[in-house]
mmCIF file of N, CA and C in Angstrom:
data_model
loop_
_atom_site.group_PDB
_atom_site.id
_atom_site.type_symbol
_atom_site.label_atom_id
_atom_site.label_comp_id
_atom_site.label_asym_id
_atom_site.label_seq_id
_atom_site.Cartn_x
_atom_site.Cartn_y
_atom_site.Cartn_z
ATOM 1 N N MET A 29 45.974 4.676 31.923
ATOM 2 C CA MET A 29 44.995 4.002 31.884
ATOM 3 C C MET A 29 45.115 2.621 32.845
ATOM 4 N N THR A 30 44.566 2.832 34.161
ATOM 5 C CA THR A 30 44.532 1.901 34.896
ATOM 6 C C THR A 30 43.533 0.671 34.615
ATOM 7 N N GLU A 31 44.593 -0.209 34.802
ATOM 8 C CA GLU A 31 43.751 -1.564 34.248
ATOM 9 C C GLU A 31 42.617 -1.913 35.282
ATOM 10 N N PHE A 32 41.182 -2.678 34.929
ATOM 11 C CA PHE A 32 40.194 -2.674 35.366
ATOM 12 C C PHE A 32 39.874 -4.187 35.012
ATOM 13 N N ASP A 33 38.978 -4.634 36.197
ATOM 14 C CA ASP A 33 38.414 -6.483 35.482
ATOM 15 C C ASP A 33 36.812 -5.830 35.078
ATOM 16 N N TYR A 34 37.304 -6.448 34.301
ATOM 17 C CA TYR A 34 35.514 -6.937 33.181
ATOM 18 C C TYR A 34 35.756 -8.247 33.091
ATOM 19 N N PRO A 35 34.213 -8.381 33.682
ATOM 20 C CA PRO A 35 33.730 -9.816 34.445
ATOM 21 C C PRO A 35 33.203 -9.896 32.440
ATOM 22 N N GLU A 36 33.649 -11.676 32.553
ATOM 23 C CA GLU A 36 33.320 -12.276 30.910
ATOM 24 C C GLU A 36 32.248 -12.232 30.416
ATOM 25 N N ASP A 37 31.451 -12.253 31.540
ATOM 26 C CA ASP A 37 29.573 -13.047 31.445
ATOM 27 C C ASP A 37 28.483 -11.605 31.292
ATOM 28 N N LEU A 38 29.100 -10.744 31.733
ATOM 29 C CA LEU A 38 28.749 -9.892 31.624
ATOM 30 C C LEU A 38 28.067 -8.826 29.851
ATOM 31 N N ARG A 39 27.833 -8.426 29.489
ATOM 32 C CA ARG A 39 27.629 -8.042 28.600
ATOM 33 C C ARG A 39 27.834 -5.835 28.952
ATOM 34 N N TYR A 40 27.818 -4.183 27.919
ATOM 35 C CA TYR A 40 28.761 -3.424 28.451
ATOM 36 C C TYR A 40 27.774 -2.528 27.480
ATOM 37 N N THR A 41 27.458 -1.254 27.699
ATOM 38 C CA THR A 41 27.419 -0.097 27.474
ATOM 39 C C THR A 41 28.413 0.780 27.023
ATOM 40 N N PRO A 42 28.295 1.647 26.198
ATOM 41 C CA PRO A 42 29.491 3.051 25.414
ATOM 42 C C PRO A 42 29.756 3.422 26.706
ATOM 43 N N GLU A 43 27.805 3.334 27.708
ATOM 44 C CA GLU A 43 28.147 4.684 28.781
ATOM 45 C C GLU A 43 28.725 4.037 30.377
ATOM 46 N N HIS A 44 28.970 2.828 29.810
ATOM 47 C CA HIS A 44 29.978 2.191 31.116
ATOM 48 C C HIS A 44 28.803 2.049 32.390
ATOM 49 N N GLU A 45 27.563 1.126 31.700
ATOM 50 C CA GLU A 45 26.674 0.008 32.153
ATOM 51 C C GLU A 45 27.071 -1.329 32.232
ATOM 52 N N TRP A 46 26.622 -2.171 33.390
ATOM 53 C CA TRP A 46 26.926 -3.706 33.005
ATOM 54 C C TRP A 46 25.602 -3.878 32.854
ATOM 55 N N VAL A 47 25.317 -5.327 31.779
ATOM 56 C CA VAL A 47 24.485 -5.834 32.279
ATOM 57 C C VAL A 47 24.494 -6.953 32.706
ATOM 58 N N ARG A 48 23.883 -8.282 33.691
ATOM 59 C CA ARG A 48 23.876 -9.473 33.753
ATOM 60 C C ARG A 48 23.117 -10.267 33.458
ATOM 61 N N LEU A 49 22.950 -11.341 33.071
ATOM 62 C CA LEU A 49 21.251 -11.776 32.618
ATOM 63 C C LEU A 49 20.943 -12.559 33.621
ATOM 64 N N GLY A 50 19.827 -12.727 33.801
ATOM 65 C CA GLY A 50 19.625 -13.799 35.310
ATOM 66 C C GLY A 50 17.827 -14.457 35.227
ATOM 67 N N ALA A 51 17.166 -14.749 35.742
ATOM 68 C CA ALA A 51 16.519 -15.987 35.298
ATOM 69 C C ALA A 51 15.108 -15.026 34.658
ATOM 70 N N ALA A 52 14.533 -15.686 33.769
ATOM 71 C CA ALA A 52 13.360 -16.059 33.488
ATOM 72 C C ALA A 52 12.871 -14.002 32.582
ATOM 73 N N ASP A 53 14.461 -13.586 31.842
ATOM 74 C CA ASP A 53 14.287 -12.755 31.269
ATOM 75 C C ASP A 53 14.731 -11.261 32.492
ATOM 76 N N THR A 54 14.990 -11.410 33.434
ATOM 77 C CA THR A 54 15.647 -10.556 33.914
ATOM 78 C C THR A 54 16.530 -10.403 33.934
ATOM 79 N N VAL A 55 17.392 -8.720 33.746
ATOM 80 C CA VAL A 55 18.496 -8.718 34.097
ATOM 81 C C VAL A 55 18.683 -7.738 35.202
ATOM 82 N N ARG A 56 20.144 -7.939 36.109
ATOM 83 C CA ARG A 56 20.823 -7.190 36.925
ATOM 84 C C ARG A 56 21.609 -5.814 36.454
ATOM 85 N N VAL A 57 21.594 -4.746 36.571
ATOM 86 C CA VAL A 57 22.419 -3.255 36.093
ATOM 87 C C VAL A 57 23.226 -3.153 36.636
ATOM 88 N N GLY A 58 24.010 -2.730 37.229
ATOM 89 C CA GLY A 58 25.159 -1.719 37.353
ATOM 90 C C GLY A 58 26.601 -0.616 36.278
ATOM 91 N N ILE A 59 27.111 0.151 37.110
ATOM 92 C CA ILE A 59 27.953 0.630 36.710
ATOM 93 C C ILE A 59 29.515 -0.111 36.685
ATOM 94 N N THR A 60 30.646 0.166 35.421
ATOM 95 C CA THR A 60 31.924 -0.504 35.128
ATOM 96 C C THR A 60 32.488 0.001 36.237
ATOM 97 N N ALA A 61 33.827 -1.152 36.284
ATOM 98 C CA ALA A 61 34.875 -0.273 37.405
ATOM 99 C C ALA A 61 35.048 0.851 36.923
ATOM 100 N N TYR A 62 35.385 0.974 35.663
ATOM 101 C CA TYR A 62 35.802 2.395 35.079
ATOM 102 C C TYR A 62 35.169 3.450 35.536
ATOM 103 N N ALA A 63 33.798 3.721 35.305
ATOM 104 C CA ALA A 63 32.910 4.414 35.273
ATOM 105 C C ALA A 63 33.333 4.892 36.737
ATOM 106 N N GLN A 64 33.022 3.382 38.288
ATOM 107 C CA GLN A 64 33.223 4.692 39.903
ATOM 108 C C GLN A 64 34.624 5.112 39.860
ATOM 109 N N ASP A 65 35.472 4.832 38.709
ATOM 110 C CA ASP A 65 36.751 5.403 39.215
ATOM 111 C C ASP A 65 37.042 6.592 38.619
ATOM 112 N N ALA A 66 35.922 6.731 37.068
ATOM 113 C CA ALA A 66 36.047 7.937 36.984
ATOM 114 C C ALA A 66 35.028 9.102 37.769
ATOM 115 N N LEU A 67 34.369 8.929 37.924
ATOM 116 C CA LEU A 67 32.946 9.129 39.616
ATOM 117 C C LEU A 67 34.240 9.868 40.870
ATOM 118 N N GLY A 68 34.644 8.627 40.521
ATOM 119 C CA GLY A 68 35.400 9.031 42.513
ATOM 120 C C GLY A 68 34.564 8.845 42.962
ATOM 121 N N ASP A 69 34.958 9.200 44.597
ATOM 122 C CA ASP A 69 33.905 8.690 45.074
ATOM 123 C C ASP A 69 32.801 8.897 45.699
ATOM 124 N N VAL A 70 31.481 7.977 45.359
ATOM 125 C CA VAL A 70 29.989 8.242 45.324
ATOM 126 C C VAL A 70 29.568 8.338 46.741
ATOM 127 N N VAL A 71 28.414 9.591 46.222
ATOM 128 C CA VAL A 71 27.648 10.279 48.100
ATOM 129 C C VAL A 71 26.494 9.253 47.786
ATOM 130 N N TYR A 72 25.589 9.169 46.801
ATOM 131 C CA TYR A 72 24.470 9.155 46.487
ATOM 132 C C TYR A 72 24.043 8.527 45.056
ATOM 133 N N VAL A 73 22.722 7.915 45.213
ATOM 134 C CA VAL A 73 22.119 7.676 44.237
ATOM 135 C C VAL A 73 20.603 7.239 44.193
ATOM 136 N N THR A 74 20.096 7.994 42.729
ATOM 137 C CA THR A 74 19.155 8.330 42.527
ATOM 138 C C THR A 74 18.326 6.939 41.821
ATOM 139 N N LEU A 75 17.953 6.341 42.327
ATOM 140 C CA LEU A 75 17.395 4.570 41.780
ATOM 141 C C LEU A 75 16.449 4.934 41.334
ATOM 142 N N PRO A 76 16.115 4.443 39.614
ATOM 143 C CA PRO A 76 14.977 4.307 39.292
ATOM 144 C C PRO A 76 13.496 3.641 39.717
ATOM 145 N N THR A 77 12.176 4.039 39.890
ATOM 146 C CA THR A 77 11.383 3.714 40.297
ATOM 147 C C THR A 77 11.216 1.850 40.052
ATOM 148 N N VAL A 78 10.861 0.945 40.898
ATOM 149 C CA VAL A 78 9.909 -0.420 40.624
ATOM 150 C C VAL A 78 9.109 -0.122 39.986
ATOM 151 N N GLY A 79 8.508 -1.066 38.924
ATOM 152 C CA GLY A 79 7.141 -0.198 38.139
ATOM 153 C C GLY A 79 7.393 0.649 36.341
ATOM 154 N N ALA A 80 8.497 1.571 36.906
ATOM 155 C CA ALA A 80 8.953 2.229 35.427
ATOM 156 C C ALA A 80 9.439 1.356 34.832
ATOM 157 N N ASP A 81 8.416 2.458 33.157
ATOM 158 C CA ASP A 81 9.061 1.091 32.076
ATOM 159 C C ASP A 81 10.498 2.269 31.383
ATOM 160 N N LEU A 82 11.619 2.114 30.884
ATOM 161 C CA LEU A 82 12.493 2.005 30.854
ATOM 162 C C LEU A 82 13.050 2.236 29.755
ATOM 163 N N THR A 83 13.461 3.406 28.543
ATOM 164 C CA THR A 83 13.560 3.164 26.569
ATOM 165 C C THR A 83 14.977 2.951 27.524
ATOM 166 N N ALA A 84 15.755 1.856 26.457
ATOM 167 C CA ALA A 84 16.659 2.168 26.106
ATOM 168 C C ALA A 84 18.057 3.579 25.870
ATOM 169 N N GLY A 85 18.691 3.383 26.417
ATOM 170 C CA GLY A 85 19.363 4.855 26.065
ATOM 171 C C GLY A 85 19.402 5.610 27.123
ATOM 172 N N GLU A 86 17.892 5.825 27.591
ATOM 173 C CA GLU A 86 17.138 7.491 27.990
ATOM 174 C C GLU A 86 17.715 7.442 29.589
ATOM 175 N N ALA A 87 17.728 8.471 30.421
ATOM 176 C CA ALA A 87 18.517 8.704 32.262
ATOM 177 C C ALA A 87 16.966 7.988 32.688
ATOM 178 N N CYS A 88 17.535 7.349 33.831
ATOM 179 C CA CYS A 88 16.751 6.629 34.215
ATOM 180 C C CYS A 88 17.025 6.736 35.825
ATOM 181 N N GLY A 89 18.098 7.569 36.849
ATOM 182 C CA GLY A 89 18.776 7.560 37.784
ATOM 183 C C GLY A 89 19.866 8.710 37.349
ATOM 184 N N GLU A 90 19.979 8.738 38.642
ATOM 185 C CA GLU A 90 21.681 9.451 38.533
ATOM 186 C C GLU A 90 22.759 9.099 39.650
ATOM 187 N N ILE A 91 23.773 9.472 39.297
ATOM 188 C CA ILE A 91 25.368 9.000 40.893
ATOM 189 C C ILE A 91 25.772 10.234 40.942
ATOM 190 N N GLU A 92 25.155 11.030 42.704
ATOM 191 C CA GLU A 92 26.591 12.419 42.568
ATOM 192 C C GLU A 92 28.145 11.122 43.713
ATOM 193 N N SER A 93 29.015 11.926 42.863
ATOM 194 C CA SER A 93 29.778 11.622 43.067
ATOM 195 C C SER A 93 30.265 13.090 43.814
ATOM 196 N N THR A 94 31.531 12.848 44.360
ATOM 197 C CA THR A 94 32.828 14.072 44.870
ATOM 198 C C THR A 94 32.493 15.161 43.686
ATOM 199 N N LYS A 95 32.696 14.051 42.678
ATOM 200 C CA LYS A 95 33.552 15.139 41.262
ATOM 201 C C LYS A 95 32.181 15.539 41.004
ATOM 202 N N SER A 96 31.381 15.266 40.664
ATOM 203 C CA SER A 96 30.503 15.366 39.234
ATOM 204 C C SER A 96 28.973 14.416 39.978
ATOM 205 N N VAL A 97 27.490 15.297 39.117
ATOM 206 C CA VAL A 97 26.756 14.653 39.122
ATOM 207 C C VAL A 97 26.207 13.636 37.950
ATOM 208 N N SER A 98 26.105 12.898 37.891
ATOM 209 C CA SER A 98 25.820 11.751 36.229
ATOM 210 C C SER A 98 24.728 11.063 36.494
ATOM 211 N N ASP A 99 23.959 10.421 34.975
ATOM 212 C CA ASP A 99 23.264 10.159 34.726
ATOM 213 C C ASP A 99 24.035 8.732 34.188
ATOM 214 N N LEU A 100 22.571 8.473 34.922
ATOM 215 C CA LEU A 100 22.539 6.578 35.059
ATOM 216 C C LEU A 100 21.569 6.194 33.516
ATOM 217 N N TYR A 101 21.625 5.469 32.364
ATOM 218 C CA TYR A 101 21.486 5.170 32.022
ATOM 219 C C TYR A 101 20.567 3.997 31.531
ATOM 220 N N SER A 102 19.538 3.802 30.467
ATOM 221 C CA SER A 102 19.483 2.261 30.915
ATOM 222 C C SER A 102 19.709 1.404 29.370
ATOM 223 N N PRO A 103 20.414 0.735 29.718
ATOM 224 C CA PRO A 103 20.831 -0.200 28.733
ATOM 225 C C PRO A 103 19.878 -0.803 27.432
ATOM 226 N N LEU A 104 18.327 -1.273 27.938
ATOM 227 C CA LEU A 104 17.721 -2.543 28.033
ATOM 228 C C LEU A 104 16.035 -1.170 27.899
ATOM 229 N N SER A 105 15.652 -1.699 27.115
ATOM 230 C CA SER A 105 14.020 -1.131 27.107
ATOM 231 C C SER A 105 13.218 -2.408 27.633
ATOM 232 N N GLY A 106 13.024 -1.996 29.286
ATOM 233 C CA GLY A 106 11.965 -2.941 30.122
ATOM 234 C C GLY A 106 11.357 -2.319 31.557
ATOM 235 N N THR A 107 11.092 -3.146 31.993
ATOM 236 C CA THR A 107 10.105 -2.588 33.557
ATOM 237 C C THR A 107 11.402 -2.632 34.646
ATOM 238 N N VAL A 108 11.174 -2.032 35.650
ATOM 239 C CA VAL A 108 12.463 -2.178 36.677
ATOM 240 C C VAL A 108 11.079 -3.513 37.943
ATOM 241 N N THR A 109 12.423 -3.687 38.349
ATOM 242 C CA THR A 109 11.795 -5.391 39.678
ATOM 243 C C THR A 109 11.970 -4.867 40.344
ATOM 244 N N ALA A 110 13.275 -4.233 40.520
ATOM 245 C CA ALA A 110 13.755 -4.553 42.044
ATOM 246 C C ALA A 110 15.428 -2.941 41.866
ATOM 247 N N VAL A 111 15.178 -3.020 42.921
ATOM 248 C CA VAL A 111 16.038 -1.866 42.838
ATOM 249 C C VAL A 111 17.102 -2.235 44.485
ATOM 250 N N ASN A 112 18.290 -1.983 44.225
ATOM 251 C CA ASN A 112 19.808 -1.811 45.500
ATOM 252 C C ASN A 112 18.912 -0.673 46.367
ATOM 253 N N ASP A 113 17.757 -1.596 47.525
ATOM 254 C CA ASP A 113 17.739 -0.544 48.246
ATOM 255 C C ASP A 113 19.077 -0.007 49.623
ATOM 256 N N ALA A 114 20.076 -0.740 49.090
ATOM 257 C CA ALA A 114 21.644 -1.265 50.051
ATOM 258 C C ALA A 114 21.953 0.534 50.095
ATOM 259 N N LEU A 115 21.668 0.655 48.185
ATOM 260 C CA LEU A 115 22.164 1.627 47.670
ATOM 261 C C LEU A 115 22.141 3.082 47.953
ATOM 262 N N ASP A 116 21.246 3.744 49.636
ATOM 263 C CA ASP A 116 20.632 4.516 49.845
ATOM 264 C C ASP A 116 21.164 4.466 51.240
ATOM 265 N N GLY A 117 21.294 3.924 51.810
ATOM 266 C CA GLY A 117 22.934 3.906 53.146
ATOM 267 C C GLY A 117 24.280 3.556 52.906
ATOM 268 N N ALA A 118 25.109 2.993 52.075
ATOM 269 C CA ALA A 118 25.626 3.244 51.338
ATOM 270 C C ALA A 118 25.987 3.297 49.698
ATOM 271 N N PRO A 119 26.069 3.713 50.510
ATOM 272 C CA PRO A 119 26.413 4.301 47.952
ATOM 273 C C PRO A 119 27.541 4.532 47.325
ATOM 274 N N GLU A 120 28.413 4.114 48.827
ATOM 275 C CA GLU A 120 30.340 3.839 48.055
ATOM 276 C C GLU A 120 30.056 2.736 47.942
ATOM 277 N N LEU A 121 29.119 1.482 48.348
ATOM 278 C CA LEU A 121 29.007 0.419 47.392
ATOM 279 C C LEU A 121 29.647 0.056 45.860
ATOM 280 N N LEU A 122 28.814 1.170 45.003
ATOM 281 C CA LEU A 122 29.370 1.325 43.739
ATOM 282 C C LEU A 122 30.987 1.412 43.603
ATOM 283 N N ASN A 123 31.537 1.996 44.323
ATOM 284 C CA ASN A 123 33.182 2.122 44.470
ATOM 285 C C ASN A 123 33.791 0.858 44.534
ATOM 286 N N THR A 124 33.253 0.103 46.178
ATOM 287 C CA THR A 124 33.736 -1.298 46.137
ATOM 288 C C THR A 124 33.984 -2.198 45.508
ATOM 289 N N ASP A 125 32.227 -1.986 45.014
ATOM 290 C CA ASP A 125 31.779 -3.942 44.373
ATOM 291 C C ASP A 125 31.576 -3.606 43.724
ATOM 292 N N PRO A 126 31.531 -2.741 42.517
ATOM 293 C CA PRO A 126 30.689 -2.393 40.712
ATOM 294 C C PRO A 126 29.429 -4.273 40.093
ATOM 295 N N TYR A 127 30.724 -4.153 40.738
ATOM 296 C CA TYR A 127 30.240 -5.614 39.451
ATOM 297 C C TYR A 127 28.942 -7.144 40.959
ATOM 298 N N GLY A 128 29.315 -6.707 42.287
ATOM 299 C CA GLY A 128 29.097 -7.147 43.166
ATOM 300 C C GLY A 128 27.165 -7.165 44.358
ATOM 301 N N GLU A 129 27.691 -6.731 45.191
ATOM 302 C CA GLU A 129 26.800 -5.456 46.413
ATOM 303 C C GLU A 129 26.511 -4.333 45.590
ATOM 304 N N GLY A 130 27.153 -3.947 44.568
ATOM 305 C CA GLY A 130 27.111 -2.640 44.144
ATOM 306 C C GLY A 130 25.843 -2.901 43.309
ATOM 307 N N TRP A 131 24.957 -3.607 42.472
ATOM 308 C CA TRP A 131 24.750 -3.035 41.566
ATOM 309 C C TRP A 131 23.353 -2.457 41.726
ATOM 310 N N VAL A 132 22.705 -1.675 40.751
ATOM 311 C CA VAL A 132 22.053 -0.884 41.011
ATOM 312 C C VAL A 132 21.098 -1.636 40.783
ATOM 313 N N TYR A 133 19.778 -1.394 39.861
ATOM 314 C CA TYR A 133 18.175 -1.927 39.549
ATOM 315 C C TYR A 133 19.028 -3.713 38.497
ATOM 316 N N GLU A 134 17.147 -4.435 38.940
ATOM 317 C CA GLU A 134 17.157 -5.439 38.318
ATOM 318 C C GLU A 134 15.615 -4.633 37.283
ATOM 319 N N MET A 135 15.930 -5.176 35.874
ATOM 320 C CA MET A 135 14.784 -4.757 34.585
ATOM 321 C C MET A 135 14.829 -5.977 34.023
ATOM 322 N N THR A 136 13.291 -6.370 34.004
ATOM 323 C CA THR A 136 12.698 -7.143 32.879
ATOM 324 C C THR A 136 13.888 -6.965 31.222
ATOM 325 N N ALA A 137 13.856 -7.936 30.686
ATOM 326 C CA ALA A 137 14.722 -7.528 29.691
ATOM 327 C C ALA A 137 13.816 -7.961 28.277
ATOM 328 N N GLY A 138 13.162 -7.604 28.144
ATOM 329 C CA GLY A 138 11.945 -8.188 26.854
ATOM 330 C C GLY A 138 12.351 -8.800 25.238
ATOM 331 N N ASP A 139 14.024 -7.653 24.376
ATOM 332 C CA ASP A 139 14.209 -7.677 23.292
ATOM 333 C C ASP A 139 15.419 -8.269 23.243
ATOM 334 N N ALA A 140 15.255 -9.449 22.992
ATOM 335 C CA ALA A 140 17.003 -9.904 23.128
ATOM 336 C C ALA A 140 18.229 -10.041 22.080
ATOM 337 N N ALA A 141 17.592 -8.933 20.946
ATOM 338 C CA ALA A 141 18.106 -8.293 19.894
ATOM 339 C C ALA A 141 18.746 -6.638 21.249
ATOM 340 N N GLN A 142 18.201 -5.916 22.186
ATOM 341 C CA GLN A 142 19.285 -5.318 22.797
ATOM 342 C C GLN A 142 20.482 -5.813 22.944
ATOM 343 N N LEU A 143 20.151 -7.082 23.711
ATOM 344 C CA LEU A 143 20.805 -8.002 25.116
ATOM 345 C C LEU A 143 22.179 -7.989 24.333
ATOM 346 N N GLU A 144 22.010 -8.557 23.294
ATOM 347 C CA GLU A 144 22.513 -9.410 22.102
ATOM 348 C C GLU A 144 23.929 -7.889 21.386
ATOM 349 N N ALA A 145 22.761 -6.812 21.027
ATOM 350 C CA ALA A 145 24.131 -5.445 20.701
ATOM 351 C C ALA A 145 25.000 -4.593 21.556
ATOM 352 N N LEU A 146 25.132 -5.146 22.824
ATOM 353 C CA LEU A 146 25.137 -5.324 23.875
ATOM 354 C C LEU A 146 27.217 -5.326 24.197
ATOM 355 N N MET A 147 27.984 -4.491 23.993
ATOM 356 C CA MET A 147 29.220 -4.878 23.878
ATOM 357 C C MET A 147 29.857 -6.145 25.013
ATOM 358 N N ASP A 148 30.726 -6.989 24.439
ATOM 359 C CA ASP A 148 31.809 -8.126 25.137
ATOM 360 C C ASP A 148 32.356 -7.647 25.852
ATOM 361 N N ALA A 149 32.188 -8.126 27.088
ATOM 362 C CA ALA A 149 34.794 -8.038 27.794
ATOM 363 C C ALA A 149 35.300 -7.151 26.384
ATOM 364 N N ALA A 150 35.811 -8.255 25.645
ATOM 365 C CA ALA A 150 36.528 -7.867 24.598
ATOM 366 C C ALA A 150 36.198 -6.253 24.201
ATOM 367 N N GLY A 151 35.327 -6.463 24.268
ATOM 368 C CA GLY A 151 34.551 -5.305 23.180
ATOM 369 C C GLY A 151 34.461 -4.230 23.753
ATOM 370 N N TYR A 152 33.896 -3.910 25.031
ATOM 371 C CA TYR A 152 34.191 -3.153 26.068
ATOM 372 C C TYR A 152 35.246 -2.654 26.267
ATOM 373 N N ARG A 153 36.114 -3.077 26.588
ATOM 374 C CA ARG A 153 38.301 -2.717 26.621
ATOM 375 C C ARG A 153 38.574 -2.486 25.673
ATOM 376 N N ASP A 154 38.006 -2.691 24.182
ATOM 377 C CA ASP A 154 38.417 -1.535 23.021
ATOM 378 C C ASP A 154 37.848 -0.464 22.588
ATOM 379 N N ASN A 155 36.436 -0.434 23.227
ATOM 380 C CA ASN A 155 35.735 1.025 23.496
ATOM 381 C C ASN A 155 36.388 1.639 24.307
ATOM 382 N N LEU A 156 37.544 1.177 25.564
ATOM 383 C CA LEU A 156 37.800 2.561 26.157
ATOM 384 C C LEU A 156 39.091 2.631 25.598
ATOM 385 N N ALA A 157 40.031 1.880 24.629
ATOM 386 C CA ALA A 157 41.122 1.940 24.721
ATOM 387 C C ALA A 157 41.271 3.441 23.879
#
């Protein structure tokens, strides 16, 4: 298996999303380096709608690649506060910069217990093994 970078300041889901805590209980969500590699070249992203209420574990968008179409799952319950509109014109950002410019959306994180239940980088690496 290829070794990828998994930043220590992020939390991770078994579905290969990452979560970065921001200001005022807002989190930024994206997909991991492992996920983008498994998908192959990303050609289109269906983003959640700003203002949408999401439930942890439920699909909230899709990522289409040259290999397949995969659901994007919400790692937490909360409300979408922003989406990365840059992905409309440059979906390949998910491949080239999954932890930076390739972020997918931001949402409120109302339940701290849900955030704490996500894996740290070491736990995510173990989950992949």
